[in-house]
Each structure stands twice: as structure tokens, then as C-alpha cells.
Amino acid sequence: MKIFDTKVQELKYEVLKAVIKAADNGDMSNIYIDIPKQISPGPKPTMRCCIYKERAIVQERIKMALGGDKSNPNSVEVIDAACDACPIEGMYITPACRGCISHKCQQACPKGAITIVDNHPVIDKDKCVECGRCAKACPYSAIIEQRRPCVRSCKVGAISMDENKKAKINNDKCISCGACVYQCPFGAIVDKSLIMDVLDILKKSENNTKYHVYAVIAPALASQFTGVPMAKVASGIKKLGFYDIAEAALGADITLYHEAKELKERGILTTSCCPSFVMFIEKNFPELVKYVSSSVSPMIETAMLIKRNDPTAKCIFIGPCTSKKLEYRLPKTKGAIDCVMSFEELQAFFDARDIELLKLEDCPVDEASYYGRIFAKSGGITQGVMNVAKSMGLDNVKPIAMNGIEECRINLLKLKLGRAAENFFEGMACDGGCLNGALILHHEQKNVVEIDKFGNAASHKDISSSVAKYEESLKNAQSETNE
């Protein structure tokens, strides 16, 4: 059965699985020799020009599996050896050009960058500003704009080329959304794995006798393990050594409660659930930071609730997102989350330990509402806030669900200029929402169907139960403080 979308994901998975197995066996001494030979045995190469380059790249991937460059705060990095230094860039005249006599492309160019040689247009790259007018003017659609996949995928202009034509990430612009991670066909841009930290936290718990390790699972997980009920996925997670499972959707319910109250008090609000969206505002629209909800994300809200009830707990988030690997370290999260693991890493973890999910007993997970669970899709937060705000007597909610960074940019600009008709702005960096995050197993149209099923399966149809748990945890924490 197909698990991943791409061979790049499969390669990452194989490296992660091998590293986890080596760690479990207690022998990491030869991983830089053994794993590359295992993945690229030769004698013929299957991915690159020769098995030696393949193995060198696998070695770099092992470094990423071990946490990458610790001095780089970003959650994604470039593997120089894997970068193809793609030569395609800018406006390109294809063989479809007929050498017509009207030369509309030349007339359309505002910079005089097109000359006619032997009746065919030639673009002067030094003059071209890549405005695209020549492409629009060509009656044969013979001129196209080419961009490296990583550059094209980055909607904030954070990727450029270094002096060797290798991809380079500008951390001052990057929002850690991971679009480049998924789109690079050579897998040269990779999320740094924290799997060794996960293994360390689980090991030091001594089977949850020293402290309890909780898995905080993102609702998007319900769309990933095709044919496997969530109850069995949860059972598999516990078999990895976790004490218990908590739905991040529970924290999403609490976030809805906070954001509806804030909207009522402040009049205009943008969501704070997607860390990449919040970073996008901070780096590109600093004057709009005042509108960002003060509520922490569902991941953090869930972990805070757990730790109020179990002060010695450790919380590991399992989700689809590269920016969560950055968010959990931010000062504003107050150490609520101790580590982050992706869905890709979870699959590798299961398989490294030969866990067959369908053979496990069910471990029911049902503590969040319908609205908390549909946070995974674009528009889910809006739907929830509308419902909760109405229960609070707020009827003038004018929401907009901004799907992907390009839509976020357009509508935030309207807000900045005072031309927005809306007063509640839901922002998702990934097109479609978390269910299309960079680190999910597969990006499919049916993911949204699975999330809706998961939401409808919730026994709690509103957020009242979650809010009651939240308020009870606050009382308990206060009582312990007073004692």
C-alpha cells in the first residue's frame, strides 16, 4: 500500500527508521557508514550520478535526522550536497516560438530586453526584470516563466542562490512553513528531526515511572493512516512508550473560547493557531501584530492543561507542521511542549519497532468537540468561532478564511489599508490547512473528507466540555499554589 506521495519522503523515512533502530540497539557508532550502504548498496546508482554521491547525501540526511545544525534556529535547512543547483530561472523562450513577424513580445517588453535574431526573439537576462509581459503577449504561449521549485514554492521570498548556485534560506524572511521541504524534487531542503530528543524523553521516563510522557496529537492525523481507525493509531502511539494520548483538538476548543471572547472585546482579530501565519504577520505586516489573538495555539493550550493536571508531565506534539518544531521553543510557549514529532517521523517510529497498527487493541480517543477537530482544515476555525461567538451573543462576526500565504497577503493588505470588510481573519500558511502540512504522509483531496468524518465522530458537539476541563484545571492549579 502506498504510504507517501514522493520518493523523497520515502528516502527520509528510510533514514529515520534506520537511525531509530540503531538508537534502540544502543549502537550509533557506525551509522554514517552502515546506513548509507544499506540505503544505497550499489553497484549501480538509483538516485544520483554514482553511489558515492548517493551515500554522501544519505550521510547528510543522517545529520538532519540527528537534529541538524544546532546553531541555526530555523526548523528547515539546506543540504548543499543534495541541491541540484537547478539552472532554470526567469523568462524562457520555448521551441514553440514560430518566429512570427509581429514580434508582440518585443513590443510588450518595457525594458528593451528582447532583440530579434534570425527572426526569433532573444532575451537579455541582464535587462529582463521578469515582469511576464512578453509571455502574456505571445500568441503561441511560447514564452514561459521558469523558477526553481523551491523558489516558486516560497511565497515570502526567503530562498535565493548562493555563489555556487545552491539554495540559501534567509531566516529573516522565512516563516518555516515547509513548502520548500515538500516541493524540492531532490529533497535538498529538509526539516530537522527531533526524533533523538523524543527517544531520550521516553527512555528517561523509565516506562513512565519517573514522569508521564503524553502525546499531543494534531487532528490532521485522522486523515493519514488510510484504513486504520484512530483508536488503533492511538494504541500504536502508546505502544511506543507514551503514557497517554491527548487531542490537540481539545486545546483548539479552548482556543475557540478565548478567540471568541477576544473578538467580542477587541472588534478585530486574527488567529494565532498557525505559527507560520503569525510569523508572516510579524515579518511582513508589523503594524497588524496588534490584531493577532493573544491566545496560544491549540498545541500549547493542550499541553498547558495536561501539565496543570500532571505537573511532572512531559508533552510531545505529533503533527504535520515544520513550524511547530520552531514554535515550541519560543519564550511565549513557556515550555509547555517538550518536543515535536512529525507524521513522517511517526510512521518511521512505528515501522522501526515493527508495530502493526491493525493488530492492536483499540485505544479510544474522544475528548474534543466537532469544532476542535475541524481546525485541521481551512475554514474550520472560522466555523467554530462563528458558533461560539453566537453563543456569547456576538452577532456581527464577519469572518474570512485565508487559505495559503498568497490569500493571507491580499487580505492583510486590505486590513492594513483600512479596506477590509471583515473583522475576523483566519490564517493558514498551508493551502487547505494543516491537513496539507509539509510533513504529512500524503496530500490528497480525500484528506478533508476524513477530517470531516473525524469531526462528526466526536461525541461532544460543542466546546462546553472542553471549557469545563480548562476551568477545572485552572482551579486545581490555583488550589495547589495556595497550599
Tab-separated table of C-alpha atoms in Angstrom:
chain	number	residue	atom	x	y	z
A	1	MET	CA	0.000	0.000	0.000
A	2	LYS	CA	1.276	3.444	-0.908
A	3	ILE	CA	2.191	5.467	2.176
A	4	PHE	CA	3.962	8.569	0.858
A	5	ASP	CA	3.451	10.974	-2.029
A	6	THR	CA	7.058	11.047	-3.181
A	7	LYS	CA	10.331	9.105	-3.286
A	8	VAL	CA	11.928	11.975	-1.368
A	9	GLN	CA	9.640	11.253	1.574
A	10	GLU	CA	10.469	7.552	1.299
A	11	LEU	CA	14.191	8.321	1.449
A	12	LYS	CA	13.734	10.500	4.533
A	13	TYR	CA	11.638	7.733	6.096
A	14	GLU	CA	14.263	5.057	5.428
A	15	VAL	CA	16.975	7.169	7.050
A	16	LEU	CA	14.809	7.956	10.076
A	17	LYS	CA	13.800	4.326	10.509
A	18	ALA	CA	17.435	3.176	10.356
A	19	VAL	CA	18.530	5.829	12.875
A	20	ILE	CA	15.752	4.853	15.303
A	21	LYS	CA	16.700	1.186	15.028
A	22	ALA	CA	20.352	1.987	15.690
A	23	ALA	CA	19.381	4.067	18.735
A	24	ASP	CA	17.136	1.276	20.036
A	25	ASN	CA	20.017	-1.191	19.650
A	26	GLY	CA	22.295	1.131	21.568
A	27	ASP	CA	24.929	1.313	18.855
A	28	MET	CA	25.231	4.568	16.921
A	29	SER	CA	28.972	4.259	16.289
A	30	ASN	CA	28.802	3.141	12.650
A	31	ILE	CA	25.603	4.785	11.397
A	32	TYR	CA	27.451	7.073	8.952
A	33	ILE	CA	28.950	4.009	7.282
A	34	ASP	CA	26.282	1.340	7.649
A	35	ILE	CA	23.105	3.288	6.842
A	36	PRO	CA	24.365	4.808	3.550
A	37	LYS	CA	25.425	1.351	2.357
A	38	GLN	CA	22.077	-0.069	3.411
A	39	ILE	CA	20.094	2.591	1.515
A	40	SER	CA	22.423	2.799	-1.488
A	41	PRO	CA	24.017	-0.668	-1.776
A	42	GLY	CA	25.169	-0.297	-5.389
A	43	PRO	CA	26.890	-1.131	-7.572
A	44	LYS	CA	24.569	0.934	-9.777
A	45	PRO	CA	23.194	4.245	-8.506
A	46	THR	CA	19.418	4.680	-8.292
A	47	MET	CA	19.128	8.368	-7.393
A	48	ARG	CA	22.278	10.239	-8.382
A	49	CYS	CA	25.270	10.062	-10.725
A	50	CYS	CA	27.098	7.479	-8.617
A	51	ILE	CA	26.624	5.534	-5.404
A	52	TYR	CA	29.324	7.629	-3.713
A	53	LYS	CA	27.320	10.814	-4.088
A	54	GLU	CA	24.178	8.968	-3.016
A	55	ARG	CA	25.911	7.781	0.128
A	56	ALA	CA	27.361	11.221	0.841
A	57	ILE	CA	23.857	12.695	0.672
A	58	VAL	CA	22.482	9.977	2.954
A	59	GLN	CA	25.208	10.892	5.447
A	60	GLU	CA	23.970	14.483	5.375
A	61	ARG	CA	20.437	13.212	5.877
A	62	ILE	CA	21.598	11.283	8.922
A	63	LYS	CA	22.886	14.570	10.352
A	64	MET	CA	19.440	16.066	9.809
A	65	ALA	CA	17.847	13.048	11.496
A	66	LEU	CA	20.104	13.758	14.480
A	67	GLY	CA	18.940	17.369	14.709
A	68	GLY	CA	20.925	19.229	12.051
A	69	ASP	CA	22.802	22.437	12.758
A	70	LYS	CA	22.010	23.290	16.390
A	71	SER	CA	23.247	26.859	15.889
A	72	ASN	CA	20.593	27.505	13.226
A	73	PRO	CA	17.258	28.395	14.887
A	74	ASN	CA	15.267	27.585	11.744
A	75	SER	CA	13.438	24.251	11.618
A	76	VAL	CA	14.494	23.708	7.990
A	77	GLU	CA	17.943	23.577	6.412
A	78	VAL	CA	19.545	23.095	3.007
A	79	ILE	CA	21.647	20.021	2.267
A	80	ASP	CA	24.174	21.530	-0.142
A	81	ALA	CA	25.293	18.161	-1.487
A	82	ALA	CA	21.720	17.279	-2.446
A	83	CYS	CA	20.913	20.598	-4.162
A	84	ASP	CA	20.911	20.248	-7.956
A	85	ALA	CA	21.748	23.940	-8.448
A	86	CYS	CA	18.866	23.978	-10.927
A	87	PRO	CA	19.856	26.052	-13.995
A	88	ILE	CA	16.298	27.085	-14.869
A	89	GLU	CA	15.468	30.636	-13.916
A	90	GLY	CA	13.422	33.527	-15.296
A	91	MET	CA	11.740	34.023	-18.670
A	92	TYR	CA	12.420	31.318	-21.244
A	93	ILE	CA	11.567	31.140	-24.963
A	94	THR	CA	10.483	27.600	-25.790
A	95	PRO	CA	10.722	25.761	-29.140
A	96	ALA	CA	7.037	26.612	-29.613
A	97	CYS	CA	8.158	30.029	-30.880
A	98	ARG	CA	7.278	30.303	-34.604
A	99	GLY	CA	9.445	33.309	-35.364
A	100	CYS	CA	6.410	35.368	-36.276
A	101	ILE	CA	6.744	38.816	-37.830
A	102	SER	CA	4.551	40.749	-35.397
A	103	HIS	CA	7.057	40.388	-32.540
A	104	LYS	CA	4.472	41.287	-29.909
A	105	CYS	CA	6.834	40.037	-27.217
A	106	GLN	CA	9.426	42.643	-28.150
A	107	GLN	CA	6.852	45.421	-28.225
A	108	ALA	CA	5.485	44.406	-24.819
A	109	CYS	CA	8.861	44.452	-23.058
A	110	PRO	CA	9.178	47.668	-21.006
A	111	LYS	CA	12.954	47.333	-20.621
A	112	GLY	CA	14.033	46.625	-24.185
A	113	ALA	CA	15.334	43.240	-23.103
A	114	ILE	CA	14.185	41.418	-26.259
A	115	THR	CA	16.018	41.597	-29.559
A	116	ILE	CA	15.252	39.721	-32.771
A	117	VAL	CA	17.958	37.424	-34.120
A	118	ASP	CA	17.235	35.425	-37.296
A	119	ASN	CA	13.596	36.362	-36.861
A	120	HIS	CA	13.459	34.810	-33.367
A	121	PRO	CA	13.383	36.709	-30.034
A	122	VAL	CA	16.351	36.566	-27.669
A	123	ILE	CA	16.062	37.698	-24.043
A	124	ASP	CA	18.877	39.683	-22.465
A	125	LYS	CA	18.889	38.351	-18.877
A	126	ASP	CA	20.757	41.420	-17.617
A	127	LYS	CA	17.947	43.725	-18.756
A	128	CYS	CA	14.977	41.441	-18.095
A	129	VAL	CA	13.010	42.254	-14.927
A	130	GLU	CA	10.806	39.163	-15.335
A	131	CYS	CA	7.571	41.129	-15.434
A	132	GLY	CA	5.996	38.478	-17.666
A	133	ARG	CA	4.521	40.874	-20.201
A	134	CYS	CA	6.255	39.113	-23.091
A	135	ALA	CA	4.683	35.800	-22.065
A	136	LYS	CA	1.225	37.361	-21.989
A	137	ALA	CA	1.739	38.993	-25.375
A	138	CYS	CA	2.948	35.883	-27.243
A	139	PRO	CA	0.116	34.456	-29.391
A	140	TYR	CA	1.662	30.966	-29.219
A	141	SER	CA	2.260	30.938	-25.441
A	142	ALA	CA	5.851	30.179	-26.400
A	143	ILE	CA	7.383	32.203	-23.573
A	144	ILE	CA	7.177	30.824	-20.075
A	145	GLU	CA	8.450	31.849	-16.684
A	146	GLN	CA	10.665	29.265	-15.034
A	147	ARG	CA	11.526	29.168	-11.365
A	148	ARG	CA	13.312	26.643	-9.234
A	149	PRO	CA	10.715	24.562	-7.387
A	150	CYS	CA	11.976	25.803	-4.026
A	151	VAL	CA	11.849	29.449	-5.092
A	152	ARG	CA	8.417	29.035	-6.662
A	153	SER	CA	7.034	27.338	-3.554
A	154	CYS	CA	8.284	30.043	-1.180
A	155	LYS	CA	5.648	32.768	-1.029
A	156	VAL	CA	7.710	35.059	1.191
A	157	GLY	CA	10.845	35.324	-0.982
A	158	ALA	CA	13.088	33.658	1.591
A	159	ILE	CA	15.022	31.450	-0.851
A	160	SER	CA	17.814	32.674	-3.080
A	161	MET	CA	21.007	31.197	-4.557
A	162	ASP	CA	24.488	31.379	-3.104
A	163	GLU	CA	27.681	31.868	-5.127
A	164	ASN	CA	27.621	28.173	-6.072
A	165	LYS	CA	24.008	28.316	-7.275
A	166	LYS	CA	22.891	26.327	-4.239
A	167	ALA	CA	19.670	27.180	-2.430
A	168	LYS	CA	20.045	29.550	0.512
A	169	ILE	CA	17.391	30.373	3.118
A	170	ASN	CA	17.080	33.864	4.570
A	171	ASN	CA	15.943	33.277	8.147
A	172	ASP	CA	14.837	36.897	8.460
A	173	LYS	CA	12.180	36.264	5.801
A	174	CYS	CA	11.474	32.558	6.320
A	175	ILE	CA	8.283	31.603	8.197
A	176	SER	CA	9.185	27.893	8.482
A	177	CYS	CA	6.046	26.803	6.625
A	178	GLY	CA	7.938	23.941	4.959
A	179	ALA	CA	6.542	24.453	1.461
A	180	CYS	CA	10.074	24.212	0.072
A	181	VAL	CA	10.660	20.977	2.006
A	182	TYR	CA	7.773	19.281	0.240
A	183	GLN	CA	8.314	20.841	-3.183
A	184	CYS	CA	12.077	20.315	-3.702
A	185	PRO	CA	12.272	17.293	-6.061
A	186	PHE	CA	15.783	16.450	-4.860
A	187	GLY	CA	14.949	16.671	-1.162
A	188	ALA	CA	17.704	19.230	-0.701
A	189	ILE	CA	15.679	21.260	1.807
A	190	VAL	CA	14.861	19.220	4.886
A	191	ASP	CA	13.158	19.676	8.224
A	192	LYS	CA	15.440	18.988	11.168
A	193	SER	CA	14.299	15.909	13.038
A	194	LEU	CA	13.943	15.907	16.818
A	195	ILE	CA	13.440	12.151	16.966
A	196	MET	CA	16.545	11.639	19.124
A	197	ASP	CA	15.103	14.040	21.697
A	198	VAL	CA	11.828	12.095	21.590
A	199	LEU	CA	13.673	8.822	22.214
A	200	ASP	CA	15.614	10.433	25.056
A	201	ILE	CA	12.471	11.763	26.772
A	202	LEU	CA	10.771	8.366	26.520
A	203	LYS	CA	13.835	6.471	27.729
A	204	LYS	CA	14.466	8.700	30.741
A	205	SER	CA	10.846	8.343	31.859
A	206	GLU	CA	11.713	4.696	32.672
A	207	ASN	CA	8.400	3.386	31.351
A	208	ASN	CA	6.590	6.448	32.715
A	209	THR	CA	7.639	5.791	36.312
A	210	LYS	CA	9.848	8.894	36.639
A	211	TYR	CA	7.372	11.123	34.825
A	212	HIS	CA	4.484	10.674	32.399
A	213	VAL	CA	5.024	11.278	28.682
A	214	TYR	CA	1.918	12.459	26.829
A	215	ALA	CA	1.444	12.521	23.069
A	216	VAL	CA	-0.488	15.586	21.918
A	217	ILE	CA	-1.863	14.580	18.524
A	218	ALA	CA	-2.917	17.030	15.831
A	219	PRO	CA	-6.407	16.411	14.385
A	220	ALA	CA	-4.917	16.165	10.869
A	221	LEU	CA	-3.612	12.741	11.933
A	222	ALA	CA	-7.095	11.346	11.280
A	223	SER	CA	-6.561	11.788	7.532
A	224	GLN	CA	-3.232	9.972	7.307
A	225	PHE	CA	-3.267	6.292	8.221
A	226	THR	CA	-5.551	5.046	5.474
A	227	GLY	CA	-7.732	2.141	6.567
A	228	VAL	CA	-6.577	2.343	10.186
A	229	PRO	CA	-9.044	3.715	12.783
A	230	MET	CA	-7.756	6.498	15.009
A	231	ALA	CA	-8.305	4.232	18.025
A	232	LYS	CA	-5.635	1.872	16.682
A	233	VAL	CA	-3.264	4.678	15.732
A	234	ALA	CA	-3.588	5.936	19.309
A	235	SER	CA	-2.899	2.421	20.592
A	236	GLY	CA	0.237	2.303	18.438
A	237	ILE	CA	1.436	5.598	19.889
A	238	LYS	CA	1.009	4.245	23.414
A	239	LYS	CA	2.931	1.128	22.418
A	240	LEU	CA	5.865	3.384	21.506
A	241	GLY	CA	6.110	4.207	25.203
A	242	PHE	CA	3.723	7.101	25.734
A	243	TYR	CA	1.710	7.219	28.942
A	244	ASP	CA	-1.417	8.677	27.369
A	245	ILE	CA	-2.828	10.453	24.319
A	246	ALA	CA	-4.364	13.929	24.275
A	247	GLU	CA	-6.085	15.578	21.326
A	248	ALA	CA	-4.730	18.948	20.291
A	249	ALA	CA	-8.351	19.476	19.264
A	250	LEU	CA	-9.094	19.777	22.985
A	251	GLY	CA	-6.795	22.780	23.058
A	252	ALA	CA	-8.465	24.001	19.864
A	253	ASP	CA	-11.794	24.097	21.709
A	254	ILE	CA	-10.194	26.212	24.426
A	255	THR	CA	-8.624	28.447	21.779
A	256	LEU	CA	-12.059	28.973	20.233
A	257	TYR	CA	-13.344	30.060	23.622
A	258	HIS	CA	-10.509	32.577	24.039
A	259	GLU	CA	-10.664	33.929	20.486
A	260	ALA	CA	-14.428	34.416	20.529
A	261	LYS	CA	-14.094	36.378	23.786
A	262	GLU	CA	-11.233	38.433	22.354
A	263	LEU	CA	-13.152	39.207	19.196
A	264	LYS	CA	-16.060	40.434	21.279
A	265	GLU	CA	-13.749	42.671	23.321
A	266	ARG	CA	-11.411	43.935	20.597
A	267	GLY	CA	-13.597	44.145	17.494
A	268	ILE	CA	-10.930	42.948	15.036
A	269	LEU	CA	-8.894	39.762	15.430
A	270	THR	CA	-6.570	37.463	13.510
A	271	THR	CA	-5.983	33.886	14.626
A	272	SER	CA	-2.838	32.718	16.398
A	273	CYS	CA	-3.124	28.969	15.757
A	274	CYS	CA	-0.726	28.718	12.793
A	275	PRO	CA	2.784	29.826	13.841
A	276	SER	CA	3.825	30.401	10.220
A	277	PHE	CA	0.882	32.763	9.740
A	278	VAL	CA	1.787	34.654	12.911
A	279	MET	CA	5.419	34.913	11.761
A	280	PHE	CA	4.203	36.135	8.375
A	281	ILE	CA	2.365	38.991	10.067
A	282	GLU	CA	5.308	39.801	12.334
A	283	LYS	CA	7.782	39.930	9.445
A	284	ASN	CA	5.615	41.478	6.724
A	285	PHE	CA	2.824	43.406	8.465
A	286	PRO	CA	4.241	44.500	11.860
A	287	GLU	CA	1.578	47.182	12.150
A	288	LEU	CA	-1.054	44.399	12.288
A	289	VAL	CA	0.529	42.474	15.174
A	290	LYS	CA	-1.851	44.312	17.496
A	291	TYR	CA	-4.721	42.331	15.944
A	292	VAL	CA	-3.173	38.884	16.498
A	293	SER	CA	-5.010	36.889	19.144
A	294	SER	CA	-3.169	36.650	22.457
A	295	SER	CA	-4.325	33.058	22.758
A	296	VAL	CA	-1.645	30.396	22.474
A	297	SER	CA	-2.003	27.725	19.791
A	298	PRO	CA	-4.061	24.543	20.401
A	299	MET	CA	-0.831	22.550	20.735
A	300	ILE	CA	0.327	24.756	23.606
A	301	GLU	CA	-3.134	25.061	25.173
A	302	THR	CA	-3.465	21.267	25.346
A	303	ALA	CA	-0.024	20.813	26.904
A	304	MET	CA	-0.669	23.555	29.461
A	305	LEU	CA	-3.875	21.813	30.529
A	306	ILE	CA	-2.046	18.483	30.855
A	307	LYS	CA	0.709	19.995	32.970
A	308	ARG	CA	-1.741	21.764	35.272
A	309	ASN	CA	-3.292	18.360	35.993
A	310	ASP	CA	0.015	16.448	35.992
A	311	PRO	CA	2.865	18.837	36.908
A	312	THR	CA	5.634	16.303	36.237
A	313	ALA	CA	4.351	15.509	32.727
A	314	LYS	CA	6.327	15.760	29.505
A	315	CYS	CA	4.406	16.576	26.326
A	316	ILE	CA	5.396	15.644	22.771
A	317	PHE	CA	3.387	17.075	19.901
A	318	ILE	CA	2.774	14.864	16.856
A	319	GLY	CA	1.750	16.917	13.847
A	320	PRO	CA	2.088	17.794	10.149
A	321	CYS	CA	3.966	21.034	10.540
A	322	THR	CA	7.572	22.233	10.226
A	323	SER	CA	6.919	25.488	12.064
A	324	LYS	CA	5.750	23.651	15.191
A	325	LYS	CA	9.367	22.499	15.512
A	326	LEU	CA	10.229	26.178	15.883
A	327	GLU	CA	7.167	27.358	17.810
A	328	TYR	CA	7.590	25.038	20.792
A	329	ARG	CA	10.921	26.716	21.620
A	330	LEU	CA	9.525	30.268	21.616
A	331	PRO	CA	9.511	32.024	25.018
A	332	LYS	CA	5.765	32.691	24.810
A	333	THR	CA	5.018	28.948	24.898
A	334	LYS	CA	6.556	28.731	28.402
A	335	GLY	CA	7.960	25.258	27.873
A	336	ALA	CA	4.537	23.654	27.607
A	337	ILE	CA	5.693	21.347	24.803
A	338	ASP	CA	8.895	19.383	25.377
A	339	CYS	CA	9.426	18.123	21.828
A	340	VAL	CA	7.783	17.800	18.403
A	341	MET	CA	7.494	14.837	16.058
A	342	SER	CA	6.067	14.821	12.522
A	343	PHE	CA	3.665	12.347	10.944
A	344	GLU	CA	6.539	11.171	8.725
A	345	GLU	CA	8.646	10.511	11.813
A	346	LEU	CA	5.747	8.734	13.500
A	347	GLN	CA	5.468	6.332	10.549
A	348	ALA	CA	9.204	5.645	10.739
A	349	PHE	CA	8.910	5.105	14.500
A	350	PHE	CA	6.102	2.564	14.072
A	351	ASP	CA	7.986	0.635	11.408
A	352	ALA	CA	11.350	0.739	13.179
A	353	ARG	CA	9.683	-1.111	16.039
A	354	ASP	CA	7.597	-3.389	13.796
A	355	ILE	CA	4.298	-2.141	15.174
A	356	GLU	CA	1.361	-3.353	13.078
A	357	LEU	CA	-1.460	-0.981	13.887
A	358	LEU	CA	-4.349	-3.121	12.669
A	359	LYS	CA	-3.367	-5.921	15.068
A	360	LEU	CA	-3.583	-3.687	18.140
A	361	GLU	CA	-6.442	-3.272	20.585
A	362	ASP	CA	-8.408	-0.046	20.291
A	363	CYS	CA	-7.458	2.938	22.422
A	364	PRO	CA	-10.457	5.283	22.068
A	365	VAL	CA	-9.722	8.987	21.718
A	366	ASP	CA	-12.757	11.200	22.236
A	367	GLU	CA	-12.222	14.272	24.373
A	368	ALA	CA	-12.638	17.156	21.906
A	369	SER	CA	-15.568	18.647	20.051
A	370	TYR	CA	-16.508	18.610	16.412
A	371	TYR	CA	-15.276	22.184	16.110
A	372	GLY	CA	-11.874	21.479	17.639
A	373	ARG	CA	-11.261	18.592	15.295
A	374	ILE	CA	-12.057	20.530	12.116
A	375	PHE	CA	-9.286	23.029	12.941
A	376	ALA	CA	-7.229	20.808	10.642
A	377	LYS	CA	-8.888	22.230	7.528
A	378	SER	CA	-9.038	25.730	6.154
A	379	GLY	CA	-12.224	27.393	7.363
A	380	GLY	CA	-12.529	25.154	10.413
A	381	ILE	CA	-11.518	27.851	12.897
A	382	THR	CA	-13.934	30.291	11.302
A	383	GLN	CA	-16.770	27.796	11.563
A	384	GLY	CA	-16.012	27.249	15.243
A	385	VAL	CA	-15.656	30.923	16.133
A	386	MET	CA	-18.948	31.719	14.430
A	387	ASN	CA	-20.679	29.100	16.556
A	388	VAL	CA	-19.062	30.111	19.851
A	389	ALA	CA	-19.424	33.845	19.230
A	390	LYS	CA	-23.135	33.383	18.608
A	391	SER	CA	-23.498	31.603	21.955
A	392	MET	CA	-21.836	34.657	23.551
A	393	GLY	CA	-24.332	36.998	21.967
A	394	LEU	CA	-21.964	38.303	19.308
A	395	ASP	CA	-23.879	38.514	16.031
A	396	ASN	CA	-21.773	40.870	13.910
A	397	VAL	CA	-18.937	38.451	13.124
A	398	LYS	CA	-17.678	38.964	9.589
A	399	PRO	CA	-15.065	36.256	9.029
A	400	ILE	CA	-12.722	35.344	6.231
A	401	ALA	CA	-10.735	32.107	5.970
A	402	MET	CA	-7.431	32.925	4.280
A	403	ASN	CA	-6.187	29.770	2.607
A	404	GLY	CA	-2.431	29.876	1.937
A	405	ILE	CA	0.061	32.732	2.206
A	406	GLU	CA	-0.983	34.444	-1.032
A	407	GLU	CA	-4.569	34.866	0.192
A	408	CYS	CA	-3.222	35.967	3.579
A	409	ARG	CA	-1.118	38.654	1.916
A	410	ILE	CA	-4.011	40.063	-0.126
A	411	ASN	CA	-6.445	40.270	2.770
A	412	LEU	CA	-3.948	41.506	5.345
A	413	LEU	CA	-3.043	44.304	2.950
A	414	LYS	CA	-6.726	45.269	2.849
A	415	LEU	CA	-6.784	45.285	6.643
A	416	LYS	CA	-3.636	47.421	6.736
A	417	LEU	CA	-5.172	49.942	4.331
A	418	GLY	CA	-8.473	50.019	6.199
A	419	ARG	CA	-10.357	48.463	3.282
A	420	ALA	CA	-11.264	45.117	4.813
A	421	ALA	CA	-14.939	44.365	5.222
A	422	GLU	CA	-14.193	41.523	7.649
A	423	ASN	CA	-13.373	41.620	11.375
A	424	PHE	CA	-12.172	38.031	11.954
A	425	PHE	CA	-9.228	36.730	9.940
A	426	GLU	CA	-8.369	33.050	9.958
A	427	GLY	CA	-4.886	32.481	8.551
A	428	MET	CA	-3.429	29.180	7.347
A	429	ALA	CA	0.028	29.089	5.732
A	430	CYS	CA	-0.584	25.741	4.027
A	431	ASP	CA	-3.094	25.565	1.185
A	432	GLY	CA	-6.076	23.668	2.532
A	433	GLY	CA	-4.906	23.942	6.119
A	434	CYS	CA	-2.979	21.603	8.426
A	435	LEU	CA	-4.275	18.541	6.590
A	436	ASN	CA	-1.910	19.603	3.778
A	437	GLY	CA	1.051	20.374	6.013
A	438	ALA	CA	4.552	19.819	4.668
A	439	LEU	CA	5.209	16.803	6.893
A	440	ILE	CA	2.075	14.741	6.373
A	441	LEU	CA	2.325	11.340	4.696
A	442	HIS	CA	0.160	12.093	1.688
A	443	HIS	CA	-1.567	15.141	0.209
A	444	GLU	CA	-4.902	14.033	-1.192
A	445	GLN	CA	-8.318	15.559	-1.809
A	446	LYS	CA	-9.914	12.964	0.438
A	447	ASN	CA	-7.988	14.256	3.461
A	448	VAL	CA	-10.661	16.874	4.044
A	449	VAL	CA	-13.339	14.166	3.870
A	450	GLU	CA	-11.518	12.172	6.543
A	451	ILE	CA	-11.256	15.234	8.785
A	452	ASP	CA	-14.984	15.872	8.454
A	453	LYS	CA	-15.643	12.233	9.396
A	454	PHE	CA	-13.363	12.578	12.398
A	455	GLY	CA	-15.153	15.743	13.446
A	456	ASN	CA	-18.592	14.200	13.068
A	457	ALA	CA	-17.478	11.188	15.133
A	458	ALA	CA	-16.843	13.401	18.184
A	459	SER	CA	-19.364	12.778	20.948
A	460	HIS	CA	-19.018	16.422	22.029
A	461	LYS	CA	-20.891	18.635	19.597
A	462	ASP	CA	-19.878	21.904	21.246
A	463	ILE	CA	-16.925	23.180	23.271
A	464	SER	CA	-18.627	23.256	26.695
A	465	SER	CA	-16.990	20.051	27.959
A	466	SER	CA	-13.533	21.247	26.918
A	467	VAL	CA	-14.045	24.647	28.542
A	468	ALA	CA	-15.171	22.930	31.745
A	469	LYS	CA	-11.945	20.856	31.770
A	470	TYR	CA	-9.952	24.035	31.195
A	471	GLU	CA	-11.596	25.927	34.050
A	472	GLU	CA	-11.312	22.934	36.382
A	473	SER	CA	-7.584	22.648	35.640
A	474	LEU	CA	-7.135	26.325	36.493
A	475	LYS	CA	-8.921	25.834	39.836
A	476	ASN	CA	-6.832	22.787	40.679
A	477	ALA	CA	-3.606	24.591	39.823
A	478	GLN	CA	-4.638	27.579	41.933
A	479	SER	CA	-5.541	25.339	44.881
A	480	GLU	CA	-2.124	23.668	44.759
A	481	THR	CA	-0.447	27.079	44.617
A	482	ASN	CA	-2.391	28.282	47.679
A	483	GLU	CA	-1.417	25.159	49.607
